[in-house]
Amino acid sequence: MKLVLDNLTKEFGEFVAVDHVNLTMTNGVYGLLGVNGAGKTTLMRMLCTLLKPTGGDIYCNGKDIFQLDGEYRNLLGYLPQDFGFYPEFSVKDYLFYIAAIKGIRPIVARKRAKELIARVGLTKVENKKLKKLSGGMKRRVGIAQAMLNNPQILILDEPTAGLDPNERIRFRNLISELSEERLVLLSTHIVSDIEYIANEILMMKGGAIVNEGTLDEIISTMPEKVWDCIVPQQSVSALTKRYKVSNIKSENQSVNLRIISAEKPCETAICVHPSLEDVFLYYFGEKVGDENDTF
């Protein structure tokens, strides 16, 4: 499977939501990382043919996805950020309903729904109404409906939003299992979701891809250094106003700061290896003293 985005652009009036994006994706997990409003959802909605680009093209195995139409959508599984469901349906009935909409034959749908309910860990609640499920269980139903047609391309928009840590871990493990022999594009602003499961990371800001590569490649492009500093409490305010600070931890009468800076921020600073969270802060964060929030 191969998806190619060629100068992909989407404008809403004078606002450019996606700005001349060029990408090539094959099988594996791609993590689309950026703050809310970066253009991630707009990009994904175009990949799902729910929005038409203002400019540029999207090709699936060399063919335009909008010309492929239904043939392309048969390859696609999609979990939107706002996952709509029918509260009175049971898990099993809801999957049968979605299978019918997707044109899956009843005998195939029953077998596929049973397999997926077991795979996402919902067998014990398969007859329970959706309105009575927890947020994590509902997201698992969302994954199951996206997988009903055994898609070659799986697109997940903020799939772990609102989940507790245990559910997020379960969800990440499930996505890793489902990524075998298919292309998975996962968008989030939660760094750990990307860090643990993505084969390749795409960092999006202001509608553009500002960095891409493996975790190690992304970290190696960090143009500034990361410093670990232990400073007196009275020094914290000045340092947070001057520098981007990725972590603050009080230690007895002093404070431990993790600072991103090209220069050594203080005498006690020790240069340390950057993390993906540091890179995220470099591209998307701002100093406490900055007056204008652009995101």
Short mmCIF file of C-alpha atoms in Angstrom, two decimals:
data_model
loop_
_atom_site.label_atom_id
_atom_site.label_comp_id
_atom_site.label_asym_id
_atom_site.label_seq_id
_atom_site.Cartn_x
_atom_site.Cartn_y
_atom_site.Cartn_z
CA MET A 1 0.00 0.00 0.00
CA LYS A 2 1.30 3.44 -0.94
CA LEU A 3 -0.25 6.86 -0.36
CA VAL A 4 1.31 9.94 -1.93
CA LEU A 5 0.31 13.49 -1.00
CA ASP A 6 1.45 15.92 -3.69
CA ASN A 7 1.36 19.63 -2.75
CA LEU A 8 -1.85 18.98 -0.82
CA THR A 9 -3.56 22.21 0.20
CA LYS A 10 -6.88 23.11 1.82
CA GLU A 11 -8.09 26.67 2.25
CA PHE A 12 -11.19 27.94 3.99
CA GLY A 13 -11.55 31.45 2.60
CA GLU A 14 -8.30 33.21 3.44
CA PHE A 15 -7.35 30.65 6.10
CA VAL A 16 -4.91 27.94 4.98
CA ALA A 17 -5.61 24.81 7.05
CA VAL A 18 -3.26 22.51 5.13
CA ASP A 19 -0.35 24.15 3.34
CA HIS A 20 1.31 22.36 0.39
CA VAL A 21 1.96 19.06 2.17
CA ASN A 22 4.15 16.50 0.39
CA LEU A 23 4.29 13.01 1.89
CA THR A 24 4.79 9.40 0.86
CA MET A 25 3.46 6.70 3.21
CA THR A 26 3.62 2.92 2.95
CA ASN A 27 2.73 0.13 5.41
CA GLY A 28 3.51 0.90 9.04
CA VAL A 29 2.40 3.30 11.77
CA TYR A 30 2.70 7.02 11.07
CA GLY A 31 2.23 9.38 13.99
CA LEU A 32 0.89 12.82 13.10
CA LEU A 33 1.89 15.04 16.00
CA GLY A 34 0.83 18.64 16.57
CA VAL A 35 -1.17 20.95 18.80
CA ASN A 36 -4.91 21.40 18.36
CA GLY A 37 -5.54 23.55 15.30
CA ALA A 38 -2.40 22.44 13.46
CA GLY A 39 -4.42 21.04 10.53
CA LYS A 40 -4.31 17.35 11.45
CA THR A 41 -8.06 16.70 11.26
CA THR A 42 -8.41 18.60 7.96
CA LEU A 43 -5.60 16.53 6.47
CA MET A 44 -7.20 13.30 7.63
CA ARG A 45 -10.63 14.28 6.35
CA MET A 46 -9.11 14.83 2.91
CA LEU A 47 -7.43 11.42 3.08
CA CYS A 48 -10.88 9.96 3.84
CA THR A 49 -12.43 11.86 0.86
CA LEU A 50 -14.71 13.79 3.26
CA LEU A 51 -13.12 17.06 2.11
CA LYS A 52 -11.80 17.94 -1.34
CA PRO A 53 -8.44 19.70 -1.53
CA THR A 54 -8.19 23.28 -2.72
CA GLY A 55 -4.98 22.28 -4.48
CA GLY A 56 -2.73 19.28 -4.94
CA ASP A 57 -3.53 15.58 -5.20
CA ILE A 58 -3.68 12.35 -3.18
CA TYR A 59 -2.69 9.11 -4.89
CA CYS A 60 -3.30 5.56 -3.70
CA ASN A 61 -0.98 3.12 -5.49
CA GLY A 62 -0.57 5.71 -8.24
CA LYS A 63 -4.28 6.52 -8.75
CA ASP A 64 -6.17 9.63 -7.64
CA ILE A 65 -8.32 8.71 -4.61
CA PHE A 66 -11.23 10.92 -5.71
CA GLN A 67 -11.32 9.20 -9.10
CA LEU A 68 -11.12 5.78 -7.43
CA ASP A 69 -14.14 6.81 -5.32
CA GLY A 70 -15.78 3.71 -3.78
CA GLU A 71 -12.87 1.46 -4.74
CA TYR A 72 -10.63 3.59 -2.51
CA ARG A 73 -13.13 3.79 0.36
CA ASN A 74 -13.32 -0.01 0.41
CA LEU A 75 -9.63 0.05 1.40
CA LEU A 76 -10.24 2.58 4.16
CA GLY A 77 -11.05 2.40 7.87
CA TYR A 78 -11.66 5.66 9.77
CA LEU A 79 -12.13 6.59 13.41
CA PRO A 80 -12.97 10.31 13.64
CA GLN A 81 -12.11 12.44 16.63
CA ASP A 82 -15.80 12.87 17.47
CA PHE A 83 -16.99 9.30 17.24
CA GLY A 84 -20.77 9.29 16.76
CA PHE A 85 -22.82 6.31 17.91
CA TYR A 86 -26.40 5.26 18.51
CA PRO A 87 -26.81 5.06 22.31
CA GLU A 88 -29.63 2.50 22.29
CA PHE A 89 -27.73 0.03 20.10
CA SER A 90 -25.80 -2.81 21.70
CA VAL A 91 -22.15 -3.21 20.70
CA LYS A 92 -23.00 -6.19 18.48
CA ASP A 93 -26.03 -4.56 16.83
CA TYR A 94 -24.09 -1.36 16.18
CA LEU A 95 -21.35 -3.28 14.36
CA PHE A 96 -23.97 -5.16 12.30
CA TYR A 97 -25.54 -1.80 11.40
CA ILE A 98 -22.21 -0.25 10.31
CA ALA A 99 -21.38 -3.42 8.35
CA ALA A 100 -24.66 -3.07 6.45
CA ILE A 101 -23.84 0.55 5.60
CA LYS A 102 -20.44 -0.58 4.32
CA GLY A 103 -22.11 -3.19 2.13
CA ILE A 104 -20.66 -6.20 3.95
CA ARG A 105 -22.72 -9.37 3.50
CA PRO A 106 -24.57 -10.43 6.70
CA ILE A 107 -22.81 -13.79 7.02
CA VAL A 108 -19.42 -12.09 6.69
CA ALA A 109 -20.47 -9.26 9.01
CA ARG A 110 -21.46 -11.65 11.81
CA LYS A 111 -18.15 -13.48 11.64
CA ARG A 112 -16.11 -10.29 11.38
CA ALA A 113 -18.00 -8.56 14.22
CA LYS A 114 -17.47 -11.55 16.53
CA GLU A 115 -13.74 -11.61 15.76
CA LEU A 116 -13.33 -7.87 16.31
CA ILE A 117 -15.38 -7.78 19.52
CA ALA A 118 -13.01 -10.38 20.94
CA ARG A 119 -9.93 -8.61 19.60
CA VAL A 120 -10.80 -5.26 21.18
CA GLY A 121 -11.74 -6.94 24.47
CA LEU A 122 -15.51 -6.34 24.49
CA THR A 123 -16.90 -9.89 24.48
CA LYS A 124 -18.36 -9.52 28.00
CA VAL A 125 -20.29 -6.38 27.01
CA GLU A 126 -21.24 -7.21 23.42
CA ASN A 127 -24.96 -7.08 24.32
CA LYS A 128 -24.65 -3.94 26.43
CA LYS A 129 -26.03 -0.64 25.13
CA LEU A 130 -23.42 1.82 23.90
CA LYS A 131 -24.71 4.57 26.20
CA LYS A 132 -23.71 2.46 29.21
CA LEU A 133 -20.10 1.92 28.11
CA SER A 134 -17.09 3.81 29.46
CA GLY A 135 -15.20 6.23 27.23
CA GLY A 136 -12.45 3.69 26.69
CA MET A 137 -14.91 0.97 25.69
CA LYS A 138 -16.61 3.32 23.22
CA ARG A 139 -13.25 4.07 21.58
CA ARG A 140 -12.69 0.31 21.27
CA VAL A 141 -16.06 0.01 19.53
CA GLY A 142 -14.83 2.81 17.26
CA ILE A 143 -11.74 0.83 16.34
CA ALA A 144 -13.87 -2.28 15.70
CA GLN A 145 -16.20 -0.42 13.31
CA ALA A 146 -13.19 1.02 11.46
CA MET A 147 -11.79 -2.50 11.02
CA LEU A 148 -15.00 -4.20 9.82
CA ASN A 149 -13.96 -4.15 6.16
CA ASN A 150 -10.40 -5.29 7.01
CA PRO A 151 -8.97 -2.01 5.64
CA GLN A 152 -5.54 -1.62 4.09
CA ILE A 153 -5.48 1.99 5.31
CA LEU A 154 -6.51 2.80 8.88
CA ILE A 155 -6.91 6.47 9.85
CA LEU A 156 -7.34 7.35 13.53
CA ASP A 157 -7.97 10.94 14.60
CA GLU A 158 -7.07 11.61 18.27
CA PRO A 159 -8.05 8.03 19.24
CA THR A 160 -6.87 8.28 22.87
CA ALA A 161 -8.33 11.71 23.67
CA GLY A 162 -10.04 11.64 27.07
CA LEU A 163 -8.86 8.15 28.01
CA ASP A 164 -7.22 7.32 31.32
CA PRO A 165 -3.58 6.06 31.31
CA ASN A 166 -4.54 2.36 31.43
CA GLU A 167 -6.95 2.71 28.50
CA ARG A 168 -4.34 4.68 26.53
CA ILE A 169 -1.81 1.86 26.99
CA ARG A 170 -4.42 -0.75 25.99
CA PHE A 171 -5.32 1.33 22.93
CA ARG A 172 -1.69 1.77 21.86
CA ASN A 173 -1.10 -1.97 22.13
CA LEU A 174 -4.23 -2.66 20.09
CA ILE A 175 -3.15 -0.24 17.35
CA SER A 176 0.28 -1.88 17.21
CA GLU A 177 -1.40 -5.28 16.71
CA LEU A 178 -3.68 -3.93 14.01
CA SER A 179 -0.83 -2.27 12.11
CA GLU A 180 0.50 -5.52 10.66
CA GLU A 181 0.44 -5.42 6.85
CA ARG A 182 -1.46 -2.13 6.64
CA LEU A 183 -0.88 1.61 6.68
CA VAL A 184 -1.95 3.29 9.92
CA LEU A 185 -2.06 7.07 10.32
CA LEU A 186 -2.62 8.17 13.90
CA SER A 187 -3.02 11.84 14.85
CA THR A 188 -2.60 13.14 18.38
CA HIS A 189 -1.19 15.90 20.55
CA ILE A 190 -0.21 13.35 23.21
CA VAL A 191 3.52 12.76 22.76
CA SER A 192 3.69 9.36 24.50
CA ASP A 193 1.09 7.87 22.12
CA ILE A 194 3.42 8.58 19.20
CA GLU A 195 6.67 7.81 20.98
CA TYR A 196 5.80 4.19 21.74
CA ILE A 197 4.14 2.94 18.56
CA ALA A 198 4.97 5.12 15.51
CA ASN A 199 7.48 3.86 12.94
CA GLU A 200 7.63 7.38 11.55
CA ILE A 201 6.68 10.70 13.12
CA LEU A 202 5.19 13.63 11.21
CA MET A 203 5.22 16.95 13.05
CA MET A 204 2.57 19.39 11.83
CA LYS A 205 2.41 23.10 12.58
CA GLY A 206 0.34 25.82 10.91
CA GLY A 207 -0.89 23.37 8.26
CA ALA A 208 2.62 22.32 7.20
CA ILE A 209 4.83 19.32 8.00
CA VAL A 210 7.78 20.89 9.82
CA ASN A 211 9.69 17.69 10.58
CA GLU A 212 9.45 13.99 9.75
CA GLY A 213 11.40 10.83 10.42
CA THR A 214 11.91 8.05 12.94
CA LEU A 215 12.04 8.90 16.65
CA ASP A 216 15.85 8.98 16.62
CA GLU A 217 15.92 11.05 13.43
CA ILE A 218 13.45 13.57 14.84
CA ILE A 219 15.41 13.91 18.07
CA SER A 220 18.72 14.27 16.19
CA THR A 221 17.38 17.31 14.30
CA MET A 222 16.84 19.24 17.54
CA PRO A 223 18.68 22.53 16.80
CA GLU A 224 18.93 23.56 20.46
CA LYS A 225 20.28 21.74 23.49
CA VAL A 226 18.44 20.41 26.53
CA TRP A 227 19.73 21.33 29.97
CA ASP A 228 19.04 19.94 33.43
CA CYS A 229 19.35 22.65 36.07
CA ILE A 230 18.98 22.79 39.86
CA VAL A 231 18.32 26.38 40.91
CA PRO A 232 17.00 28.29 43.93
CA GLN A 233 13.24 28.93 44.05
CA GLN A 234 13.75 32.67 43.50
CA SER A 235 15.46 32.05 40.12
CA VAL A 236 12.62 30.06 38.58
CA SER A 237 10.46 32.97 37.41
CA ALA A 238 13.26 34.66 35.47
CA LEU A 239 14.37 31.42 33.80
CA THR A 240 10.84 30.38 32.74
CA LYS A 241 10.30 33.79 31.18
CA ARG A 242 13.56 33.65 29.25
CA TYR A 243 13.61 30.00 28.16
CA LYS A 244 11.31 27.16 27.12
CA VAL A 245 10.99 24.86 30.13
CA SER A 246 9.78 21.28 29.55
CA ASN A 247 9.68 20.24 33.20
CA ILE A 248 9.67 21.81 36.67
CA LYS A 249 10.16 19.73 39.81
CA SER A 250 10.54 21.03 43.35
CA GLU A 251 13.33 19.40 45.38
CA ASN A 252 13.47 20.52 49.04
CA GLN A 253 14.52 24.19 48.95
CA SER A 254 15.53 24.15 45.28
CA VAL A 255 13.85 23.48 41.91
CA ASN A 256 14.90 21.14 39.10
CA LEU A 257 14.28 22.62 35.64
CA ARG A 258 14.58 21.01 32.20
CA ILE A 259 15.35 23.85 29.79
CA ILE A 260 15.59 24.03 25.99
CA SER A 261 18.20 26.57 24.91
CA ALA A 262 21.08 27.01 22.47
CA GLU A 263 23.08 28.58 25.29
CA LYS A 264 23.85 27.33 28.78
CA PRO A 265 21.03 28.88 30.84
CA CYS A 266 22.80 28.93 34.24
CA GLU A 267 26.01 27.85 35.94
CA THR A 268 24.50 24.63 37.35
CA ALA A 269 23.11 23.49 33.97
CA ILE A 270 24.13 20.05 32.65
CA CYS A 271 23.52 19.14 28.99
CA VAL A 272 21.28 16.04 28.68
CA HIS A 273 19.90 13.89 25.85
CA PRO A 274 16.65 15.33 24.40
CA SER A 275 13.35 13.44 24.35
CA LEU A 276 10.47 13.64 21.87
CA GLU A 277 8.65 15.80 24.43
CA ASP A 278 11.55 18.27 24.30
CA VAL A 279 11.37 18.37 20.50
CA PHE A 280 7.60 18.88 20.70
CA LEU A 281 8.07 21.82 23.07
CA TYR A 282 10.77 23.31 20.82
CA TYR A 283 8.45 23.34 17.81
CA PHE A 284 5.11 23.99 19.47
CA GLY A 285 5.72 25.50 22.90
CA GLU A 286 6.29 29.04 24.06
CA LYS A 287 8.06 30.67 26.95
CA VAL A 288 5.89 31.78 29.89
CA GLY A 289 6.81 35.35 29.14
CA ASP A 290 5.62 35.30 25.51
CA GLU A 291 2.68 37.62 25.06
CA ASN A 292 1.16 36.15 21.93
CA ASP A 293 -0.14 32.61 21.74
CA THR A 294 -0.22 31.66 18.05
CA PHE A 295 -1.95 28.29 18.45
#
